[in-house]
PDB file of C-alpha atoms in Angstrom:
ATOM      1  CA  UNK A   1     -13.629 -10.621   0.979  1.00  0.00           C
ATOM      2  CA  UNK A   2     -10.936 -10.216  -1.641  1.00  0.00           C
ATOM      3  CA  UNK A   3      -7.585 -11.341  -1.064  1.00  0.00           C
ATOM      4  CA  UNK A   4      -4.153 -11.078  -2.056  1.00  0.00           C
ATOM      5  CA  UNK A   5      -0.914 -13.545  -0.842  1.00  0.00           C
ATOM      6  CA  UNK A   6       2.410 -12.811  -1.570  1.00  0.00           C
ATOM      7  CA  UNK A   7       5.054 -15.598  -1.584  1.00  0.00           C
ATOM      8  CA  UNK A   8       7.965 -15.547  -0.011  1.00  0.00           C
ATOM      9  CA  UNK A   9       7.590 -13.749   3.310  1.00  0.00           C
ATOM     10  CA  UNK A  10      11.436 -13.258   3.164  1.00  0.00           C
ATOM     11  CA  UNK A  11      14.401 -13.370   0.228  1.00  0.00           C
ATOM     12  CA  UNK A  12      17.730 -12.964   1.304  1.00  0.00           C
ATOM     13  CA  UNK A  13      20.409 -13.478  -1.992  1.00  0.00           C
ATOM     14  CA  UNK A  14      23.986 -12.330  -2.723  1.00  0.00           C
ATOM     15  CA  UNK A  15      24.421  -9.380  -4.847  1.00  0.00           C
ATOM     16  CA  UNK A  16      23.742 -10.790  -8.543  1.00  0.00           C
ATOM     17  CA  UNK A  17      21.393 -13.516  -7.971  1.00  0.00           C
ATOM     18  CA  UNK A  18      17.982 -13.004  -9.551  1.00  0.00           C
ATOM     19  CA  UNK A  19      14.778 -12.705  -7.477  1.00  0.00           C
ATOM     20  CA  UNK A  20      11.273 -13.235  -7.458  1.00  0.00           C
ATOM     21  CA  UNK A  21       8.023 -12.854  -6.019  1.00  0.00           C
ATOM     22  CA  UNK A  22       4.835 -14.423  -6.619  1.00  0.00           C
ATOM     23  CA  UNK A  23       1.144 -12.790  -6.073  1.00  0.00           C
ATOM     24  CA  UNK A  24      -2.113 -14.805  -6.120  1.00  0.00           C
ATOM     25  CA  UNK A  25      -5.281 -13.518  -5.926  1.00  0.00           C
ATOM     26  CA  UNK A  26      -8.824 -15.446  -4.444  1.00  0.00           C
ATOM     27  CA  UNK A  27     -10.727 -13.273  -7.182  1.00  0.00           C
ATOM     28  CA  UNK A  28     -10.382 -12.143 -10.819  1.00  0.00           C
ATOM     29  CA  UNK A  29      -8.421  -8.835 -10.549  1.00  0.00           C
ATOM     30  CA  UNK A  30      -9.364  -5.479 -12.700  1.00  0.00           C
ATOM     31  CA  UNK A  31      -5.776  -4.875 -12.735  1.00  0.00           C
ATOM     32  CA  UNK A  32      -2.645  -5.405 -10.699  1.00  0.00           C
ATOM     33  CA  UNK A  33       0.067  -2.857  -9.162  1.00  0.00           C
ATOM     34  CA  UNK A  34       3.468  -3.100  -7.969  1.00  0.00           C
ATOM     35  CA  UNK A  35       4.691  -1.075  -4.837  1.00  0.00           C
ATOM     36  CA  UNK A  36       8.478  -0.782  -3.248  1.00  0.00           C
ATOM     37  CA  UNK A  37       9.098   0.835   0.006  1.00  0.00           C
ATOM     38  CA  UNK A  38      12.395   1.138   1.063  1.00  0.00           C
ATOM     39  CA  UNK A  39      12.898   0.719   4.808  1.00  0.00           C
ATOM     40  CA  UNK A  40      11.511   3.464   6.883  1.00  0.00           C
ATOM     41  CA  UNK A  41       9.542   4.526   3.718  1.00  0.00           C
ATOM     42  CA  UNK A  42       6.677   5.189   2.135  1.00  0.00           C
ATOM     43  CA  UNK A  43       5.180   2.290  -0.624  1.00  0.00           C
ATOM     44  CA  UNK A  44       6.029   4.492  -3.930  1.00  0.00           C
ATOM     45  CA  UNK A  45       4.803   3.046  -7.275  1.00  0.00           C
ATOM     46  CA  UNK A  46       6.447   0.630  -9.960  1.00  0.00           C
ATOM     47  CA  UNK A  47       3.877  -0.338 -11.959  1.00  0.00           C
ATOM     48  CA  UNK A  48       0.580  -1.447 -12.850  1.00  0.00           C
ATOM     49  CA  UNK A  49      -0.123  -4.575 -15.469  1.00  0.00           C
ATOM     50  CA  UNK A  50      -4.243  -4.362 -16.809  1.00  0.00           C
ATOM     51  CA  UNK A  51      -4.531  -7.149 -19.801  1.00  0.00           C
ATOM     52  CA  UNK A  52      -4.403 -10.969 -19.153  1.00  0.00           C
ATOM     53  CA  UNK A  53      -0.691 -11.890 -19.953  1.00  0.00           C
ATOM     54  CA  UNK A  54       0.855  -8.721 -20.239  1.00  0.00           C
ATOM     55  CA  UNK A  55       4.455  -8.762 -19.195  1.00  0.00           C
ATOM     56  CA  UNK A  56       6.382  -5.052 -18.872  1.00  0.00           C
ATOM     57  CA  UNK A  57       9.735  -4.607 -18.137  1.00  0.00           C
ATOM     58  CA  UNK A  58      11.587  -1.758 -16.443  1.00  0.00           C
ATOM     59  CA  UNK A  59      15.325  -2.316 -16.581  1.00  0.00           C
ATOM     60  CA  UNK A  60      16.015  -5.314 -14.626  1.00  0.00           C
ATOM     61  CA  UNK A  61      12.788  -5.830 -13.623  1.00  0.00           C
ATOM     62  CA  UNK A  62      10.077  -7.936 -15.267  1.00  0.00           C
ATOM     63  CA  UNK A  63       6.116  -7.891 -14.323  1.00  0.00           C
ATOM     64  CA  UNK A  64       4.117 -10.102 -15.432  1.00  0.00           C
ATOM     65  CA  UNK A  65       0.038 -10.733 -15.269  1.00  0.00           C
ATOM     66  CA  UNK A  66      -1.552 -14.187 -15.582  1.00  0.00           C
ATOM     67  CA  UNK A  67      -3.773 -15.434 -18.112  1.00  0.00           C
ATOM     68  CA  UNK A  68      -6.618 -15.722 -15.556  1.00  0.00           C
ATOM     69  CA  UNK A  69      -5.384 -12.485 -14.200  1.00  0.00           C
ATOM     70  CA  UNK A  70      -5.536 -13.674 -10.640  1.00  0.00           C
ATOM     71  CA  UNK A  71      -1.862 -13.806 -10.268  1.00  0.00           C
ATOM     72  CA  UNK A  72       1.484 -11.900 -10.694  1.00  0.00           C
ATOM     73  CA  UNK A  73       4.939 -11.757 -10.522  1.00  0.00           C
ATOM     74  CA  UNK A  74       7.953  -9.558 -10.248  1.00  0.00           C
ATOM     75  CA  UNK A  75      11.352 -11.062 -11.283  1.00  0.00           C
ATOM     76  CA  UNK A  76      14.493  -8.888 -10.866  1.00  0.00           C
ATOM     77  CA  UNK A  77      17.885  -9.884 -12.959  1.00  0.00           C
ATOM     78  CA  UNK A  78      20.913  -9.503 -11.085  1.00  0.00           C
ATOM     79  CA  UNK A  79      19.703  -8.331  -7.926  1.00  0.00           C
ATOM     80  CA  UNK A  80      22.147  -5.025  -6.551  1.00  0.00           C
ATOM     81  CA  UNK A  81      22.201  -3.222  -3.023  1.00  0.00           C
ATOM     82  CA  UNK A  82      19.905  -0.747  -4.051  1.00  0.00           C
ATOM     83  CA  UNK A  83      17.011  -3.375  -4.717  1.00  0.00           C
ATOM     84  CA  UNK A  84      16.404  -3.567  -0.982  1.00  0.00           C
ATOM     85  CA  UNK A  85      13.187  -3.549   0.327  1.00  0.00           C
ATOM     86  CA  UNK A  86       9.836  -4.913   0.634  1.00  0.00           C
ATOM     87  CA  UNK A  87       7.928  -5.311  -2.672  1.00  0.00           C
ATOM     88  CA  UNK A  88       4.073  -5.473  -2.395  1.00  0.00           C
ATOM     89  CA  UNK A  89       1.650  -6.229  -4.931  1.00  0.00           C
ATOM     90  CA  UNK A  90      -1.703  -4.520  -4.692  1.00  0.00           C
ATOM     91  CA  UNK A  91      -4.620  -5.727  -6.871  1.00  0.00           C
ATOM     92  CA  UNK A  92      -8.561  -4.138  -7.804  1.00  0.00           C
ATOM     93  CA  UNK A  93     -11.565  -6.044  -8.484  1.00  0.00           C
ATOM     94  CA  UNK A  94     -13.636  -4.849 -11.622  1.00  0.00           C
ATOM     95  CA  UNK A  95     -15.700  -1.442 -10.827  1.00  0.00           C
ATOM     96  CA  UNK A  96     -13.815  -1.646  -6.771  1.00  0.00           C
ATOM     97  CA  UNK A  97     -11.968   1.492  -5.654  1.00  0.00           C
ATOM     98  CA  UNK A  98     -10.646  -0.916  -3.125  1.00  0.00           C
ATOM     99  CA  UNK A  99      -7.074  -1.611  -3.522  1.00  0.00           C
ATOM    100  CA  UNK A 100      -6.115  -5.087  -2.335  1.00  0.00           C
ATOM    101  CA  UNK A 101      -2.335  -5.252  -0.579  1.00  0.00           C
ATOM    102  CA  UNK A 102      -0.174  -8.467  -0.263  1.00  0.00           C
ATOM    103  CA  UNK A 103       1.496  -8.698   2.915  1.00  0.00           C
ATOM    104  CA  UNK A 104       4.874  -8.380   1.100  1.00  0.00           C
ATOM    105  CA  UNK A 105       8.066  -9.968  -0.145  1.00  0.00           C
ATOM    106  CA  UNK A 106      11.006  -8.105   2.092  1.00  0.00           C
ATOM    107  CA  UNK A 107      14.574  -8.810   0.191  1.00  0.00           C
ATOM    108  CA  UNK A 108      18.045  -8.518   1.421  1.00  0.00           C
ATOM    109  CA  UNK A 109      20.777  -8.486  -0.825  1.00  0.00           C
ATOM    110  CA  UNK A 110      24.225  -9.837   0.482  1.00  0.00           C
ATOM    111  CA  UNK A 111      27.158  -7.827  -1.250  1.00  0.00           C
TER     112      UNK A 111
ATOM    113  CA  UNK B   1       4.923  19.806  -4.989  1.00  0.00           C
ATOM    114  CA  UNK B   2       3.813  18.536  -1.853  1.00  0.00           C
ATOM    115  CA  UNK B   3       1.604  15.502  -2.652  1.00  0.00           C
ATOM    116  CA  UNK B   4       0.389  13.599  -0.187  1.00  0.00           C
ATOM    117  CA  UNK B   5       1.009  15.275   3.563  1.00  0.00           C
ATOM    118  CA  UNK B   6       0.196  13.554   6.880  1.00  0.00           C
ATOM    119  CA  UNK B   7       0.010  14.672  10.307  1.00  0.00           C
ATOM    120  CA  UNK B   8       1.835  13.919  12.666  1.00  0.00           C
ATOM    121  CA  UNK B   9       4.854  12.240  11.890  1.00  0.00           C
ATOM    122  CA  UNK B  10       4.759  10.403  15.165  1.00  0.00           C
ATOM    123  CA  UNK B  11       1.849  10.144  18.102  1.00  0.00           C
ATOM    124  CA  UNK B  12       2.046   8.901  21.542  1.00  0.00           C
ATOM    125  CA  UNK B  13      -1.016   8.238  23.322  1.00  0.00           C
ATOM    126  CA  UNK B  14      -2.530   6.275  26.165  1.00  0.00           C
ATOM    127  CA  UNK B  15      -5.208   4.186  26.322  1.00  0.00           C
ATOM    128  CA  UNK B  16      -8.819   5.662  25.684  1.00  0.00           C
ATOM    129  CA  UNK B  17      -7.674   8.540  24.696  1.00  0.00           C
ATOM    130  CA  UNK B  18      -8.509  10.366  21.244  1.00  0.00           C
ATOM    131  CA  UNK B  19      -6.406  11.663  18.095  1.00  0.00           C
ATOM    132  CA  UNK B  20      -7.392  12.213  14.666  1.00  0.00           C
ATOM    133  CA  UNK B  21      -5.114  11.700  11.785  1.00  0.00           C
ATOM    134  CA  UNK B  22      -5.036  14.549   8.976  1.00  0.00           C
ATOM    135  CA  UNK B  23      -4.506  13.566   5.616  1.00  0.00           C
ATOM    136  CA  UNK B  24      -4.249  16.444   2.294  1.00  0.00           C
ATOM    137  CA  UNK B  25      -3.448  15.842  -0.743  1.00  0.00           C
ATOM    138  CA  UNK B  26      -2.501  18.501  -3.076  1.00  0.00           C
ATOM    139  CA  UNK B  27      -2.622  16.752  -6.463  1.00  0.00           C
ATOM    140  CA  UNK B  28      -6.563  17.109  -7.508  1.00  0.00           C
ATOM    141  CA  UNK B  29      -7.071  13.299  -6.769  1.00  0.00           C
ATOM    142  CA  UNK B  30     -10.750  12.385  -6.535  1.00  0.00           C
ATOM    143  CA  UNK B  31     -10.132   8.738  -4.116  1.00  0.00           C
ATOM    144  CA  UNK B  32      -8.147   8.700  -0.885  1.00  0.00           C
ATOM    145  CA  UNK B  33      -7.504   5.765   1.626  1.00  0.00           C
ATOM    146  CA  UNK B  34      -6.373   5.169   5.239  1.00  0.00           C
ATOM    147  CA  UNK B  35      -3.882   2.302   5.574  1.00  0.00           C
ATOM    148  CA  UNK B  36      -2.437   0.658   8.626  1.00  0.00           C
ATOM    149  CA  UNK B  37       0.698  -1.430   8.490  1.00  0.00           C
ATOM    150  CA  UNK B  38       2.422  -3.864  11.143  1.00  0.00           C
ATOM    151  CA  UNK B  39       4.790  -6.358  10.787  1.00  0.00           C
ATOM    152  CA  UNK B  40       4.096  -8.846   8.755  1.00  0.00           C
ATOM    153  CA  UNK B  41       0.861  -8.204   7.712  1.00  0.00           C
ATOM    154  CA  UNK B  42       1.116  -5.821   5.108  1.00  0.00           C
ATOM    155  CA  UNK B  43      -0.772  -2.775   3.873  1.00  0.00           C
ATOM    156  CA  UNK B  44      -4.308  -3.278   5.217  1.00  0.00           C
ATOM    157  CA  UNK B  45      -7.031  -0.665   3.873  1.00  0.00           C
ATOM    158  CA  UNK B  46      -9.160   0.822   6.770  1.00  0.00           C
ATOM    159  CA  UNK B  47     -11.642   3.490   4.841  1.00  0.00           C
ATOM    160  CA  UNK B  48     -11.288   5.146   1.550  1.00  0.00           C
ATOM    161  CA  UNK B  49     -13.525   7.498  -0.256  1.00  0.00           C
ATOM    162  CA  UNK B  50     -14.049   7.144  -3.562  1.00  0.00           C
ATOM    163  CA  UNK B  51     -14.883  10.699  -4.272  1.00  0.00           C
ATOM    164  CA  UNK B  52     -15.276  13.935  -2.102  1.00  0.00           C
ATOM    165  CA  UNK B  53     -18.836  13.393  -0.164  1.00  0.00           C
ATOM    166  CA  UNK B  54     -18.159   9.505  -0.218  1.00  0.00           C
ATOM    167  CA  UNK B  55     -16.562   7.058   2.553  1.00  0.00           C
ATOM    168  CA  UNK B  56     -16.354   3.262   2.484  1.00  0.00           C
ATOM    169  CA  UNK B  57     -14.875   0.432   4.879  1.00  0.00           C
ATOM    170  CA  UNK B  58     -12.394  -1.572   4.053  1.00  0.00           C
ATOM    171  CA  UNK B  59     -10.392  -4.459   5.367  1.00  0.00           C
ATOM    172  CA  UNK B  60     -10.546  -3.038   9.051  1.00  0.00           C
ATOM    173  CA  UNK B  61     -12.554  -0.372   9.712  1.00  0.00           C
ATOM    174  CA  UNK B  62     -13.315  -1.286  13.760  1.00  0.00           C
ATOM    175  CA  UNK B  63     -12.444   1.348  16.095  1.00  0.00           C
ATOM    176  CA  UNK B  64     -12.300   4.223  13.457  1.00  0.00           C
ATOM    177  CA  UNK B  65     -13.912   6.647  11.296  1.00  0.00           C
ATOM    178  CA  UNK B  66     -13.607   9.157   8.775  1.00  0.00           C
ATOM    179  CA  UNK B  67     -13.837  12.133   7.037  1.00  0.00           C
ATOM    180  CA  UNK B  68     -13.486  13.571   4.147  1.00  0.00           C
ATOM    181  CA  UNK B  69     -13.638  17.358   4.460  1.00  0.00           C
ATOM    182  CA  UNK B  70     -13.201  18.404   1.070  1.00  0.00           C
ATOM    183  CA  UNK B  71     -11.326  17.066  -2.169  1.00  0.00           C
ATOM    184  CA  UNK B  72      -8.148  17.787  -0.516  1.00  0.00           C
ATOM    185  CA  UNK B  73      -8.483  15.934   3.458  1.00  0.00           C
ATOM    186  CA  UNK B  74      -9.037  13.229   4.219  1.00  0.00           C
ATOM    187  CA  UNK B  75      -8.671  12.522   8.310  1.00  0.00           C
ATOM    188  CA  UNK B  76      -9.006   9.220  10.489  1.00  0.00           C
ATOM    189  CA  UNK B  77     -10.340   9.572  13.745  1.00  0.00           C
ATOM    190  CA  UNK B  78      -9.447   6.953  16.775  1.00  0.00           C
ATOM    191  CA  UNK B  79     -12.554   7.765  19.374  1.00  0.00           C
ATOM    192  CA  UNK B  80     -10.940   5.487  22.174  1.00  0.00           C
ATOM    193  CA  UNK B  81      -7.591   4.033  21.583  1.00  0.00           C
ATOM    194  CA  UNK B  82      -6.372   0.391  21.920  1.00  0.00           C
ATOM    195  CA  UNK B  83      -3.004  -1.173  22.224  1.00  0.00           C
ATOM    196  CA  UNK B  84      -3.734  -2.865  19.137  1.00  0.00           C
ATOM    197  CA  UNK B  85      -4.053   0.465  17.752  1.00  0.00           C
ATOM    198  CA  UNK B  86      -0.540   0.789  17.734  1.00  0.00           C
ATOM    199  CA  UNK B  87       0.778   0.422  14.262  1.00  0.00           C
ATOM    200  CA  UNK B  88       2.313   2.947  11.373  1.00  0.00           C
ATOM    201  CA  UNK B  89      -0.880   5.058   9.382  1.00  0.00           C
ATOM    202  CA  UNK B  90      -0.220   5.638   5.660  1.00  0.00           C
ATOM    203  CA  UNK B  91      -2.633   7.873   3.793  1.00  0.00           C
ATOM    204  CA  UNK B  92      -2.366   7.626   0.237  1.00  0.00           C
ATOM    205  CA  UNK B  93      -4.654   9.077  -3.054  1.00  0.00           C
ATOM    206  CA  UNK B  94      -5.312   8.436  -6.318  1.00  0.00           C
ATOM    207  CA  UNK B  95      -6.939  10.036  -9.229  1.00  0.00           C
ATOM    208  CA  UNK B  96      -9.172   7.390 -10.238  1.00  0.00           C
ATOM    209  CA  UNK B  97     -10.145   3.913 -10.531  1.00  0.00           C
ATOM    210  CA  UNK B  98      -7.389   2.368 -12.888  1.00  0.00           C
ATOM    211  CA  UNK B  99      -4.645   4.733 -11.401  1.00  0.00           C
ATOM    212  CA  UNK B 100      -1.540   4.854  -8.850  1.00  0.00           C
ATOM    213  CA  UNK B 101      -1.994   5.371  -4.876  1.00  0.00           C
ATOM    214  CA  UNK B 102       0.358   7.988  -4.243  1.00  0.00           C
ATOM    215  CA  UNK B 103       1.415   8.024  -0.383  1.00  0.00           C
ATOM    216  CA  UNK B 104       2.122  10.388   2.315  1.00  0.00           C
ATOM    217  CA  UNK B 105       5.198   9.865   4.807  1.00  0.00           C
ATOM    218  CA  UNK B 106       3.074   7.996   7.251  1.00  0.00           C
ATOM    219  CA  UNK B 107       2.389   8.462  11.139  1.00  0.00           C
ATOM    220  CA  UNK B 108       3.952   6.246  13.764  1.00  0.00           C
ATOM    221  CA  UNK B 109       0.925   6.012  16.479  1.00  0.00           C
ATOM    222  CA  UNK B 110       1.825   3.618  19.781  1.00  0.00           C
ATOM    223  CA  UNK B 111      -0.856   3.430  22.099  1.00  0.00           C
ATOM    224  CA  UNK B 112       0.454   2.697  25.335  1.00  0.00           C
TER     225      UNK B 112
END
């Protein structure tokens, strides 16, 4: 079956320090989604990347979509305290209703 | 606006019993899913239905089932529950193929 691994596990960095988290895929993905849940949350929606190479930014983050588009990766400038949280990616297969989940990239950020 | 409501917010129950899970969205979505999350592992999908009148398996559908009453519920059913039952249940819908999964709140179930 499809899936989806999420480097690292675990980020811990001081307040300031960028961050970033990588999302590879065992299949050619339809498109790709980002998801933050904040602890004791709900996963809520960042964003979704659909053409091979995109890259979209929103504020201090950046998304980006591989050529192959098999994998991803969210890079946040100058992390702050209100970054915190486990980011997931989440990716569909061509024509799949299925929606693929990484197992997650949980950051702390040290003031 | 409501959007995605689950019930209950938290479940006790004891081995072999049963429970089911209610799920309604109120945003016209046509696809809704049934995730379970524990440490560590993630989001993993355990049914969704594409459309009202359709259900699927997913990742790890063993131990459950499904349905979906109308456009609007969803539910997930545990017949006999496990200790490795025990996790956090997050419904979540979408409007179609190429669009956001909104989610509910989530249900804490331990199984004891």
């Amino acid at each position: 079956g499809q899936q989806v691994m999420q480097i690292p596990q675990y980020q811990h960095v001081q307040e300031g320090e960028d961050f970033t988290t990588y999302c590879n895929s065992s299949t050619t993905l339809s498109n790709i989604q980002w998801y933050k849940q904040r602890p004791g949350g709900h996963p809520v929606f960042l964003i979704q990347l659909v053409k091979s190479g995109e890259v979209k930014k929103q504020k201090r983050l950046t998304f980006q979509f591989g050529e192959a588009k098999k994998n991803s990766s969210l890079h946040i400038t100058a992390t702050q305290t209100t970054d915190v949280g486990t980011y997931f990616c989440a990716g569909r297969k061509a024509g799949s209703y299925q929606l693929t989940f990484g197992k997650g990239t949980k950051l702390s950020v040290i003031p | 606006n409501a959007g995605v409501t689950q019930t209950p917010k938290f479940q006790v129950l004891k081995t072999g019993q049963s429970m089911t899970l209610q799920c309604a969205q109120d945003m016209n979505h046509n696809s809704m899913y049934w995730y379970r999350q524990d440490p560590g592992m993630g989001l993993r999908l355990i049914y969704y239905s594409a459309s009202e009148g359709t259900t699927d398996k997913g990742e790890v559908p063993n131990g459950y089932n499904v349905s979906r009453l109308n456009k609007r519920e969803f539910s997930l059913r545990l017949e006999s529950a496990a200790p490795s039952q025990t996790s956090v249940y997050f419904c979540a819908s979408g409007a179609g193929l190429n669009t956001e999964a909104f989610f509910g709140q989530g249900t804490r179930l331990t199984v004891v």
